[in-house]
Structure formats: structure tokens, C-alpha cells
CSV table of C-alpha atoms in Angstrom, one decimal:
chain,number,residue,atom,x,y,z
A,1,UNK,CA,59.3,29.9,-32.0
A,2,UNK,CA,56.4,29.9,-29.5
A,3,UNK,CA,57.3,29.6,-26.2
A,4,UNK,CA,60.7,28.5,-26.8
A,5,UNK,CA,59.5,25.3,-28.7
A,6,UNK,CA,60.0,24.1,-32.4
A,7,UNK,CA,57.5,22.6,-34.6
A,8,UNK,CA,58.6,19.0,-34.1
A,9,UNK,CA,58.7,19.2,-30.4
A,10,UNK,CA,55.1,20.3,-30.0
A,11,UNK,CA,54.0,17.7,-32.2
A,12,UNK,CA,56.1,15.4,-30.8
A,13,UNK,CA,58.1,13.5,-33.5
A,14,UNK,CA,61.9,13.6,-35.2
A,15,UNK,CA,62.9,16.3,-37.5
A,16,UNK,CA,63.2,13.2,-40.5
A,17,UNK,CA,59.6,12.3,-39.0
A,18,UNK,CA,57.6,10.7,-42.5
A,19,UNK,CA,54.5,12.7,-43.4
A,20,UNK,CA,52.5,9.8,-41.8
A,21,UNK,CA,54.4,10.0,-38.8
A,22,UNK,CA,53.7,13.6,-38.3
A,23,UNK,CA,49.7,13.4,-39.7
A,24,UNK,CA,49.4,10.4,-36.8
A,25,UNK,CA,50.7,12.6,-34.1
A,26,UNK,CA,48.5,15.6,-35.0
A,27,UNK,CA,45.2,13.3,-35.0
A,28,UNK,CA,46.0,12.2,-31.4
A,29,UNK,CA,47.6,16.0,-29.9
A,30,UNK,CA,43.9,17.3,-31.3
A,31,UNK,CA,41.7,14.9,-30.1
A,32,UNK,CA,43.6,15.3,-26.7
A,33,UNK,CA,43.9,19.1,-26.6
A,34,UNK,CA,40.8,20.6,-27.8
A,35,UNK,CA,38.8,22.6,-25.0
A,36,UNK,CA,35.7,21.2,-26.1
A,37,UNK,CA,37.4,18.0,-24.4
A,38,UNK,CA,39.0,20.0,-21.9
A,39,UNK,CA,36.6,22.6,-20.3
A,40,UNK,CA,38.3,23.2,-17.1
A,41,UNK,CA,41.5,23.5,-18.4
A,42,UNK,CA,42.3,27.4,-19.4
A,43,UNK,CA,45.0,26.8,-21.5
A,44,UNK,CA,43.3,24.4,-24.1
A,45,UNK,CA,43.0,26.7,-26.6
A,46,UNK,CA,46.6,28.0,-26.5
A,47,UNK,CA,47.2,24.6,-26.8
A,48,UNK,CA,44.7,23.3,-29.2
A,49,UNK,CA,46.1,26.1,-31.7
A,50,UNK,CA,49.9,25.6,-31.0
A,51,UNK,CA,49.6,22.3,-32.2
A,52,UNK,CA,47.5,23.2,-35.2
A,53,UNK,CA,49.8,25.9,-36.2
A,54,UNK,CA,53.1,23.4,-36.0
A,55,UNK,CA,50.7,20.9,-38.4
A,56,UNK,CA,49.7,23.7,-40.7
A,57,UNK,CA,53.9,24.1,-41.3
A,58,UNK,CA,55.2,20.9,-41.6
A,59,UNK,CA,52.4,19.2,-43.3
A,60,UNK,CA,52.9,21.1,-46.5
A,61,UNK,CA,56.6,19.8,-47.9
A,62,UNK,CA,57.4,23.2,-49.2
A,63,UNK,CA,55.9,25.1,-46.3
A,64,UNK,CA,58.3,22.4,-43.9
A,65,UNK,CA,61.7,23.3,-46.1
A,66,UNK,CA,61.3,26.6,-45.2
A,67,UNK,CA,60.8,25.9,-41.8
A,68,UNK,CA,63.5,23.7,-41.8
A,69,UNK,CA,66.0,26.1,-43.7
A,70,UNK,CA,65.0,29.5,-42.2
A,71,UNK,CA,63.2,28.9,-38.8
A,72,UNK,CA,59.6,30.1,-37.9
A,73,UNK,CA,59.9,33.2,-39.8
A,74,UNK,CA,60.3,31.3,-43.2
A,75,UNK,CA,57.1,29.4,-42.8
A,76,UNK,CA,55.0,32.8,-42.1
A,77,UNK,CA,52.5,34.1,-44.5
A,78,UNK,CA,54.9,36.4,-46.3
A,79,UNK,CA,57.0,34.0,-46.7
A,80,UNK,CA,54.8,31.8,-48.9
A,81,UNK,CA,53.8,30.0,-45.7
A,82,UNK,CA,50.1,30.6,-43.5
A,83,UNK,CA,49.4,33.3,-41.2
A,84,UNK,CA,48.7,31.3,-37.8
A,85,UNK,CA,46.4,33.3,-36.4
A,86,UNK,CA,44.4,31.7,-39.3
A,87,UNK,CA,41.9,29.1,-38.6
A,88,UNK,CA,39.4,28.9,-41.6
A,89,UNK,CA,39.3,25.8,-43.3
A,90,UNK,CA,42.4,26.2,-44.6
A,91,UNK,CA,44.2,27.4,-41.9
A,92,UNK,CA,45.8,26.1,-38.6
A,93,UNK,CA,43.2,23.3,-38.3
A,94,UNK,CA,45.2,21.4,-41.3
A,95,UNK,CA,42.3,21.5,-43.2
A,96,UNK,CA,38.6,20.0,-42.9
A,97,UNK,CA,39.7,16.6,-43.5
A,98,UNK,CA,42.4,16.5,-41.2
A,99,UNK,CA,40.1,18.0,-38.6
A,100,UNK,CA,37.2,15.7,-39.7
A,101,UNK,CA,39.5,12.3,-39.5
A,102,UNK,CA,41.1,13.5,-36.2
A,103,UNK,CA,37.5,13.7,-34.0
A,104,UNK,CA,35.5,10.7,-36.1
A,105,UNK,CA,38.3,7.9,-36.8
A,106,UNK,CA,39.8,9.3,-40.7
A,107,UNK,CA,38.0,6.2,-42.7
A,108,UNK,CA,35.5,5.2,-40.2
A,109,UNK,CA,32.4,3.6,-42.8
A,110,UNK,CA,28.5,3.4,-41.9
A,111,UNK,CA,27.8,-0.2,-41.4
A,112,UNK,CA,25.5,-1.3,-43.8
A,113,UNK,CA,22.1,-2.4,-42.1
A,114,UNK,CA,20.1,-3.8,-45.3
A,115,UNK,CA,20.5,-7.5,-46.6
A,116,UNK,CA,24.2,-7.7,-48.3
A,117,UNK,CA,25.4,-10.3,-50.3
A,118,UNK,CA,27.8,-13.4,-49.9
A,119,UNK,CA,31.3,-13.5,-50.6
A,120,UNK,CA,32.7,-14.8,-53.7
A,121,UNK,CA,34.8,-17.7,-53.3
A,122,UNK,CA,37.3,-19.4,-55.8
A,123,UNK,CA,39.1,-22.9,-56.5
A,124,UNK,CA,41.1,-24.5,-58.5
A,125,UNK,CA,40.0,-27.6,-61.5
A,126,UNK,CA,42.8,-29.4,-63.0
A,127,UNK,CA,41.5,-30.8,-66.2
A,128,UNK,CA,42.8,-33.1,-69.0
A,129,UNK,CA,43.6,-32.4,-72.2
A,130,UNK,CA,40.8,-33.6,-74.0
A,131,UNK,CA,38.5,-32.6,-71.7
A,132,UNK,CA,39.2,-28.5,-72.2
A,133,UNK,CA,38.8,-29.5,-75.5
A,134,UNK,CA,35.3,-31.3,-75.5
A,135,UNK,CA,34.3,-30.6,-72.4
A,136,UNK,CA,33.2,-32.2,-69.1
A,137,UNK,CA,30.9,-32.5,-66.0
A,138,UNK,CA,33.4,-32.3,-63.0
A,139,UNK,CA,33.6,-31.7,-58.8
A,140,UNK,CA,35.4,-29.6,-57.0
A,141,UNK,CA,35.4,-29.6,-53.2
A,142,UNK,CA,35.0,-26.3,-51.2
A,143,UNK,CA,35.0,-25.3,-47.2
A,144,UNK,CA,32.6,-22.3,-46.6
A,145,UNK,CA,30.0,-21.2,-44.1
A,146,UNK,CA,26.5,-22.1,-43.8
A,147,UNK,CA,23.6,-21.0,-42.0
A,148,UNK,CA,24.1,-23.1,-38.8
A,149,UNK,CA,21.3,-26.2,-38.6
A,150,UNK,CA,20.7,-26.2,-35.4
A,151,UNK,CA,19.8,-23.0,-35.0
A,152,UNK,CA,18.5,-22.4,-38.4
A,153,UNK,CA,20.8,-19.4,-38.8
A,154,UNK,CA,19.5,-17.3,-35.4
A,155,UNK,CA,22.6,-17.7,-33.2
A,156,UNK,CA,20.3,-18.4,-30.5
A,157,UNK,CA,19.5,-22.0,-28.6
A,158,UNK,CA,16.7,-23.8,-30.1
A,159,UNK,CA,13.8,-23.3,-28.5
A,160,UNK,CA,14.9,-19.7,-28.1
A,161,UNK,CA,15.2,-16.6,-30.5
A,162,UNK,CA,16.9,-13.7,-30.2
A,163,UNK,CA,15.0,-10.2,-28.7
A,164,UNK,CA,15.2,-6.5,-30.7
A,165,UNK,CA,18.3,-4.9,-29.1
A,166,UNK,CA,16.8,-1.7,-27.1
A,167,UNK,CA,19.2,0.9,-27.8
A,168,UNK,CA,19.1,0.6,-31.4
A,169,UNK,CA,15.1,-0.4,-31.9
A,170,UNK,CA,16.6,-3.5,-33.9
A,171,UNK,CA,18.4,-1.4,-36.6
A,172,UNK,CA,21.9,-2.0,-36.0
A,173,UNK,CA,22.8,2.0,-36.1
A,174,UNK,CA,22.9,4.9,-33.6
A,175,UNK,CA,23.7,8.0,-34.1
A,176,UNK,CA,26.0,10.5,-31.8
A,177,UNK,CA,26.4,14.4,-32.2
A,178,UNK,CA,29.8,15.7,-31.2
A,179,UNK,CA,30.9,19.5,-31.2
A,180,UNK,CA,33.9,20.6,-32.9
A,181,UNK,CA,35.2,24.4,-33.6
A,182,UNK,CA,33.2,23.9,-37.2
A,183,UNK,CA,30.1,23.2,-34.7
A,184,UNK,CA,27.9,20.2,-34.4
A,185,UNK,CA,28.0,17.0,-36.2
A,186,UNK,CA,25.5,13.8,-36.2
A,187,UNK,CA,27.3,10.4,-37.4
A,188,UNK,CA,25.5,7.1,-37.2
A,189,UNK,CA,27.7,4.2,-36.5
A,190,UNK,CA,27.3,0.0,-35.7
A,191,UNK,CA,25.1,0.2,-32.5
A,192,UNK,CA,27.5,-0.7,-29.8
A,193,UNK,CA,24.9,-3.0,-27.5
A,194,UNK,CA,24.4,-5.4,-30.5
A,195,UNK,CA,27.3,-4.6,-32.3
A,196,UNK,CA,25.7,-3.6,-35.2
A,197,UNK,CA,23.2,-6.9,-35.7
A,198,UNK,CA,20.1,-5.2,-34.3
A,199,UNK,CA,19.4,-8.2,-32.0
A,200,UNK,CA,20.5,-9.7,-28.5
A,201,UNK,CA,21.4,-13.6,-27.8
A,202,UNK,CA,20.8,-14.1,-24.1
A,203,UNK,CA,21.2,-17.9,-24.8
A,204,UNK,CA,23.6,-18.6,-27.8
A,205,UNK,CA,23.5,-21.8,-30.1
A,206,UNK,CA,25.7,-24.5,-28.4
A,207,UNK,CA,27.3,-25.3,-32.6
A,208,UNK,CA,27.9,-22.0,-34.0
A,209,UNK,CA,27.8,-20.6,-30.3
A,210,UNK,CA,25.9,-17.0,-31.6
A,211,UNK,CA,27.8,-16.9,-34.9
A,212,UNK,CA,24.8,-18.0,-36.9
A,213,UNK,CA,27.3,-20.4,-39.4
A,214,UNK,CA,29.1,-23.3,-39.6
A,215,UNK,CA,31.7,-24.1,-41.9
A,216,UNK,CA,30.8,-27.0,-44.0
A,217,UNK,CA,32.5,-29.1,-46.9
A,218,UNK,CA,30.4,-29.5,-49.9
A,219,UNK,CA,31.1,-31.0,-53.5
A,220,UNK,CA,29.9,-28.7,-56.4
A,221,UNK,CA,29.5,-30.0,-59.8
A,222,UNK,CA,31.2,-27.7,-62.7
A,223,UNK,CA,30.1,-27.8,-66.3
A,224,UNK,CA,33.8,-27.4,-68.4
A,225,UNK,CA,32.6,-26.1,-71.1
A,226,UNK,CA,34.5,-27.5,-74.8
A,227,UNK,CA,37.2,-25.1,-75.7
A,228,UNK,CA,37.4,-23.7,-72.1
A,229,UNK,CA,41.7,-22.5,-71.8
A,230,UNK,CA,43.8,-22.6,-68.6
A,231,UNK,CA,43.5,-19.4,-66.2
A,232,UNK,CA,40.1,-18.9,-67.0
A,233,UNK,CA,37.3,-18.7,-64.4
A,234,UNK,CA,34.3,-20.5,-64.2
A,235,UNK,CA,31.5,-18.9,-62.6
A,236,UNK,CA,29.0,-21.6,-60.7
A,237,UNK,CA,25.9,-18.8,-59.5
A,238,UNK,CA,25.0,-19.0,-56.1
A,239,UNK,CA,27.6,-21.5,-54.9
A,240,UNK,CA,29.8,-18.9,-52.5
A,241,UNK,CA,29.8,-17.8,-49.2
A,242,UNK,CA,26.2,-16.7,-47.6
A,243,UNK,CA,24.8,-13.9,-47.4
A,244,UNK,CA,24.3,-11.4,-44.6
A,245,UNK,CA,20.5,-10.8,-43.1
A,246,UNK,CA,18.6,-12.1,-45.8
A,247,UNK,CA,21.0,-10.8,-48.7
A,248,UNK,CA,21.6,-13.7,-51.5
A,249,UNK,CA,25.1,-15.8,-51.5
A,250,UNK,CA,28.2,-15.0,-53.4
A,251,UNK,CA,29.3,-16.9,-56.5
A,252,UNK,CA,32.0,-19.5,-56.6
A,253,UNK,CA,34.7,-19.0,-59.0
A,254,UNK,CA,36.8,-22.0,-60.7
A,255,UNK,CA,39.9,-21.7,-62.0
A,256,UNK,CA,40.7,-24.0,-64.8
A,257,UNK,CA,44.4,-25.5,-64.8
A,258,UNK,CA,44.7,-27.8,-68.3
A,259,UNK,CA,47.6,-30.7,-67.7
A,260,UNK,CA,50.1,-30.7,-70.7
A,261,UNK,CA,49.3,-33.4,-73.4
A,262,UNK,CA,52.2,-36.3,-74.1
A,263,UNK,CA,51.6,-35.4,-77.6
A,264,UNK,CA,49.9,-32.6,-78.6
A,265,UNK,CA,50.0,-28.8,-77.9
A,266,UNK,CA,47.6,-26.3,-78.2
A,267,UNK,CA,48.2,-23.0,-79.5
A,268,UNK,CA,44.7,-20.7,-79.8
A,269,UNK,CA,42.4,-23.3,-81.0
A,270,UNK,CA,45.0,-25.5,-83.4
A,271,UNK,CA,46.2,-28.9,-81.9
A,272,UNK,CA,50.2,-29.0,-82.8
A,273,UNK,CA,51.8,-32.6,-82.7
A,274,UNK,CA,54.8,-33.9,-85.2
A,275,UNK,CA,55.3,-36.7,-87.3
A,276,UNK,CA,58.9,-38.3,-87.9
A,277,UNK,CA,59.6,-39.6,-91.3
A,278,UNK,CA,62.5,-41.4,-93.1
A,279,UNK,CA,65.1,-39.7,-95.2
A,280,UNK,CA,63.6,-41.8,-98.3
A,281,UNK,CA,60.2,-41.6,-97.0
A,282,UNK,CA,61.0,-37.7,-97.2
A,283,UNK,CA,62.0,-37.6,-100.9
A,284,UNK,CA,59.6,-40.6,-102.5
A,285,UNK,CA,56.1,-39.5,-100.5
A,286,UNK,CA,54.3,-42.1,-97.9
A,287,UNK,CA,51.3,-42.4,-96.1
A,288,UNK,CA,51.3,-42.6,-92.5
A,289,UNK,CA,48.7,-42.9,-89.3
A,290,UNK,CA,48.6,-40.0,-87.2
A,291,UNK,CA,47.1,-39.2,-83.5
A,292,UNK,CA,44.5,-36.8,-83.6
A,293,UNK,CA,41.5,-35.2,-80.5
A,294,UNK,CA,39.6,-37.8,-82.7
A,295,UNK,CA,41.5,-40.6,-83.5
A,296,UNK,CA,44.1,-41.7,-85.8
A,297,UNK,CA,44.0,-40.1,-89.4
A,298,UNK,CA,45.8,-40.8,-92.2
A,299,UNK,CA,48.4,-37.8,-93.5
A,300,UNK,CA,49.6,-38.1,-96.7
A,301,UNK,CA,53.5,-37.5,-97.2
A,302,UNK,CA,54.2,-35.6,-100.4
A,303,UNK,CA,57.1,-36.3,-102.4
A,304,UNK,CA,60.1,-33.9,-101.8
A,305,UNK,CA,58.4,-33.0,-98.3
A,306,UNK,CA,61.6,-31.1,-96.1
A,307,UNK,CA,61.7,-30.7,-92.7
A,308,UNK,CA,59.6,-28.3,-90.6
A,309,UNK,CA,57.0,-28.3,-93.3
A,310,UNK,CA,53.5,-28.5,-92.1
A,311,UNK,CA,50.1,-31.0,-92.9
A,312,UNK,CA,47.2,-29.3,-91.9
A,313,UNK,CA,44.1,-31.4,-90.8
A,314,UNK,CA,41.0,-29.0,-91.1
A,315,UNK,CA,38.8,-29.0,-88.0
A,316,UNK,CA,40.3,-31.3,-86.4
A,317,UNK,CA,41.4,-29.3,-83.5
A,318,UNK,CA,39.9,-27.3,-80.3
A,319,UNK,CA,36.2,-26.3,-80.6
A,320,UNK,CA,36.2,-22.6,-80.2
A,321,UNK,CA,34.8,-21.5,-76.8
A,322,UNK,CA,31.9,-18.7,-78.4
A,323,UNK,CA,31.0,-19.7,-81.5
A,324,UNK,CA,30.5,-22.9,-83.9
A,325,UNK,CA,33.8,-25.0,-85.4
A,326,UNK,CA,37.3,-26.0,-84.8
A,327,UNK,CA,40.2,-25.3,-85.2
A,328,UNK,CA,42.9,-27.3,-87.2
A,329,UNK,CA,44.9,-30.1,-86.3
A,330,UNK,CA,48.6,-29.0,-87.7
A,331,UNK,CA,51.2,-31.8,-88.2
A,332,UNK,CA,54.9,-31.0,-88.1
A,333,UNK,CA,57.3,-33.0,-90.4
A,334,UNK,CA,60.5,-34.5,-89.0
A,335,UNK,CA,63.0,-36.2,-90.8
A,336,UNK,CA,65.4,-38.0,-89.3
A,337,UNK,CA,68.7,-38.3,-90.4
A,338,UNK,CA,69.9,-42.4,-89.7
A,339,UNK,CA,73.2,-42.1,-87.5
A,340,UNK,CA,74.3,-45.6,-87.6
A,341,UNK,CA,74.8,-46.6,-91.7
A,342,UNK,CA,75.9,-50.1,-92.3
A,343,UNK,CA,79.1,-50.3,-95.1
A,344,UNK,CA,76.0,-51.1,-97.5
A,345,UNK,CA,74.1,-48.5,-96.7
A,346,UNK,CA,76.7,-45.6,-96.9
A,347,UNK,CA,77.9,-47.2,-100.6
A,348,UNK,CA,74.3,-47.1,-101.7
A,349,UNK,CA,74.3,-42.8,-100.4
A,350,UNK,CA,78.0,-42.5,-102.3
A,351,UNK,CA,76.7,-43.7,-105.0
A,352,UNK,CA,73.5,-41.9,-104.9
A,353,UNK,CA,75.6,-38.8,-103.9
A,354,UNK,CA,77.9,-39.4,-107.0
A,355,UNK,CA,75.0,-40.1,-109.2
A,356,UNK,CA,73.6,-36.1,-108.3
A,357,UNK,CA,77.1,-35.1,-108.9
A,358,UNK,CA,77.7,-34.3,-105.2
A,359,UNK,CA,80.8,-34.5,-103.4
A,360,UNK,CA,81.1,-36.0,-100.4
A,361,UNK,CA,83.8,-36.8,-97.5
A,362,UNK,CA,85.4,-40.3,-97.8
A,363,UNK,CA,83.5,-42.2,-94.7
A,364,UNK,CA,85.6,-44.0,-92.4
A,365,UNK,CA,86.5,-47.1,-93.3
A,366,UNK,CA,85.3,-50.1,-91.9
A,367,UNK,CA,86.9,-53.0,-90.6
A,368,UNK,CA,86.5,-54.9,-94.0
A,369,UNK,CA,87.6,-52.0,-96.2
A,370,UNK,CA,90.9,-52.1,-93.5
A,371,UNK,CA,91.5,-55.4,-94.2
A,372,UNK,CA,91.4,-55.4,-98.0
A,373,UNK,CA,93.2,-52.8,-98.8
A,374,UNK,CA,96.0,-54.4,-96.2
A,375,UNK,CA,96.2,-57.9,-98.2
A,376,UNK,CA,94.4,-56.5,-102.0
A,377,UNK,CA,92.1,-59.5,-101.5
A,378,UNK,CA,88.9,-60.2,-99.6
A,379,UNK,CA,88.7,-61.9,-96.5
A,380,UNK,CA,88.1,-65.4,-96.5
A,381,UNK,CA,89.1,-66.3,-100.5
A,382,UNK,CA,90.9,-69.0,-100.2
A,383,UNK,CA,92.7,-68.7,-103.8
């Protein structure tokens, strides 16, 4: 090992040091221990390319088992490793990237300098029922920034404006060269006088205080258009955030919640509700009133209808969102079964029942039926 160190000493981190970990530590060693940054120091270099061979090894996974397993000499070049005295792009640098993100940030962006647009914004609408299904005209509240009205959107104090920063002639960019072992390189980056806004506020706006906005509340009015579903978006044009040196505002996004009906439910573009009937209304037919998106309608029963069969109201349900027409309105039968019979009333379904030639239980008897069959005469005859 060079010099008496390991790998994971000269870089500074664990043995069970995460990739990360290790990529971090290299970044900052380099920046610290190239010569170009250290010209009086004559042992830079040794330095600079100790700490780029001990990268090269342990930033490969396979190349850092080997290491791990069999020392320095597992991780040379004839052992599937790198020759260190390699320094290409490949070599002990880590690679141009690494060597590229180490000296200029590793994600650093060009701040754009032309107009950009807004932010989008989004909120929530709560709507009824009907109204997804027909549509509305509703308001939703918002909180977003503004161009400030005091200042008309400079930053500055009114009477004032703001002066073309000097360092950047009023672009918002400046551009540095840096040398590296690759050579030179030009970046442009945010101007650091103006901080990238290509102007100077010697007085700044006593509301926004330089910040150029204000956060307002405004009321927007949303179109719900018939048909419209819940967790869809409505997009309202030009009613989001502002944008940024002359660049047009965001959109503003609603998110439509529908509240649950008492009676009906929707399922695609078919209104659901049900309809309890009578055992007898069940078997002779009837005609009954029903609640419907447009009013009550009249459903006609058939004779013989069972349970869970269906009446199906043509376009009577949910407008379709792109297109023409409606769904249907879909009625579910019910029939309920009476669970408190008077003596009459079960006599009347024996003898129905017997009548079919169906057998059925002996009910409970009654209180009556007790006492008759106690004294083999009705209650209250007198002979």
C-alpha cells in the first residue's frame, strides 16, 4: 500500500463507507489537493494522484472486493483492476465526470437569463352531485404572488428604479475559466453582484422590500363542466403563479372532489339508485314514482319481477364529458320480505303456500291459537 496507507485511510472514510460516502470524500480531497490549487506545495501532485488512485479502486464494486479480499495487489491492472500510473480519462482521475463534478459543483445548472414562465398552482373544488353531472360556475380561493403595486413589480422605492448591475452589463451571467489537468474550462454562472437578476436596488420597496411580489388572495371563478368526475383537473389558463422577467404566468389547476349522493351512485356515466317493492307488489306488477337527475319518473313493475333485477331508464343519467348524450339511469329492485305477520296474514301465506303445494314449517302459535287448543273453544263464547 503506498506509503504505509490503505485505500480508505487516504480517502478518509470506514471500510463499510456507502459509495456516496466515498464519491463525497473524493470531490472534497481533489478540490483540496490539486497543485493547480496548491502551487507552492511540492508534494501536490503525489498527493493529488494518491487520492485519485484510492478512488479509481474503491469506486468500482468489483475493483473494491478485490481490494478488500486480496490487498493492493488485487486491485492492479493484472488483476482485472487499473494501472495507477494511469491518468487518461479513465484512469486515476475517476473518470471525467467525477473530475468535472469535483472542480464545478456535480449538478451546478446555468441560470436561465430570458423571460420564464409562472408556476402552476393547484386546489381543490368540492362539488355536488348534480352539479358534476350538469355542470356549474363555481369559486375557488387561492394565495399566490403578484407583482407588488407599489412598486409595479421593480423591487425598488417608488420614485426610484433599479440601475444595470456593472459586472454583469445587466445579463445576470458571468463567466469564469478554471484550469484543471484536462486544461482550461469557461462556465457561465448567476452573476454574483446581482445574483443573477441583472440589476441593483440601492433603495428597495418598503412592501415587497426588493422581492418584486406580494402574496395576494384572489377568488377565481371555475367553469365545471357537465359530466366532469372526481380527481380530475381543471385547468383555468393564466390563473397561477407569475412569471419571471416578462415570461407569462402559470396555470392554476382544480381538482374536482364530487360529495356522495343520499341516493344515487354513479358508475361511468349510469346513475344507480334502488327501488323497494312489496312481496305481492313483486309477483302482481305495480307502478311506482322514482327519483331521477331529472325528477321523479314513473317505473313500471312487471309481474313476476325477483329481486336484484334491474329497470333501466334510457338517458336519464350523467352527460358524457366529450361527446353528446347520457347515460342511463338504472333502477335496482328490492323486495322486502315483511318480518312481523299478523295470525291473519301468515294463514292467508299457509294457505297460499298449500294452494302451490308447498310445505311449510308450522309458525309459532299465537296467543289465541294457545288458548284454543287449551279449552277446544274460542275465547269469549259464552255457550
Amino acid at each position: 500500500m503506498p506509503n504505509g496507507k490503505d485505500y480508505y485511510e487516504i480517502l478518509g472514510v470506514s471500510p463499510d463507507a456507502s459509495q456516496e460516502e466515498i464519491k463525497k470524500a473524493y470531490r472534497r480531497l481533489a478540490r483540496e489537493s490539486h497543485p493547480d490549487a496548491n502551487p507552492d506545495d511540492p508534494n501536490a501532485e503525489a498527493r493529488f494522484k494518491e487520492i485519485s488512485e484510492a478512488y479509481r479502486v474503491l469506486r468500482d464494486p468489483e475493483s473494491r472486493r478485490q481490494y478488500d479480499q486480496f490487498g493492493k495487489a488485487g486491485s492492479t491492472a493484472g488483476a482485472g483492476g487499473f494501472d495507477p500510473n494511469d491518468f487518461g480519462f479513465g484512469g486515476g482521475f475517476g473518470g471525467f465526470e467525477d473530475i468535472f463534478d469535483a472542480f464545478f459543483g456535480g449538478g451546478a445548472r446555468r441560470r436561465q437569463a430570458g423571460p420564464m414562465r409562472g408556476p402552476d398552482l393547484e386546489v381543490r373544488l368540492r362539488v355536488e352531485f348534480t352539479e358534476a353531472a350538469f355542470g356549474a360556475e363555481r369559486h375557488v380561493e387561492i394565495d399566490r404572488e403578484e407583482p407588488c403595486p407599489t412598486c409595479e413589480g421593480t423591487g425598488a422605492k417608488p420614485g426610484t428604479q433599479p440601475r444595470t448591475c456593472a459586472q454583469c452589463s445587466g445579463t445576470g451571467q458571468v463567466r469564469t475559466t478554471q484550469r484543471t489537468p484536462l486544461g482550461q474550462f469557461m462556465s457561465t454562472g448567476p452573476c454574483p453582484t446581482c445574483n443573477g437578476s441583472g440589476q441593483i436596488i440601492d433603495e428597495l420597496c418598503p412592501e415587497c422590500r426588493g422581492r418584486t411580489r406580494v402574496k395576494r388572495r384572489r377568488k377565481i371563478k371555475v367553469k365545471v363542466p357537465a359530466g366532469v368526475e372526481s380527481g380530475m383537473r381543471l385547468r383555468v389558463a393564466g390563473e397561477g403563479g407569475p412569471g419571471e422577467r416578462g415570461g407569462p404566468p402559470g396555470d392554476l389547476y382544480v381538482r374536482v372532489d364530487v360529495r356522495p349522493h343520499r341516493a344515487f351512485e354513479r358508475r361511468g356515466n349510469d346513475v344507480y339508485s334502488t327501488l323497494k317493492i312489496s312481496i305481492a307488489e313483486a309477483a302482481l306488477g305495480t307502478k311506482r314514482s322514482v327519483d331521477t337527475l331529472d325528477g321523479q319518473q314513473e317505473v313500471k313493475v312487471a309481474a313476476g319481477t325477483q329481486h336484484g333485477a334491474t329497470v333501466r331508464l334510457r338517458d336519464k343519467g350523467i352527460p358524457f364529458l366529450r361527446g353528446y348524450g347520457r347515460g342511463d339511469h338504472v333502477v335496482q329492485v328490492e323486495v322486502e320480505i315483511p318480518r312481523d305477520l299478523t295470525d291473519e296474514q301468515k294463514r292467508l301465506l299457509l294457505d297460499f303456500a298449500e294452494s302451490r303445494g308447498e310445505t311449510i314449517d308450522p309458525p309459532e302459535e299465537g296467543f289465541f291459537e294457545r288458548m284454543k287448543r287449551a279449552f277446544g273453544r274460542g275465547v269469549g263464547n259464552n255457550d
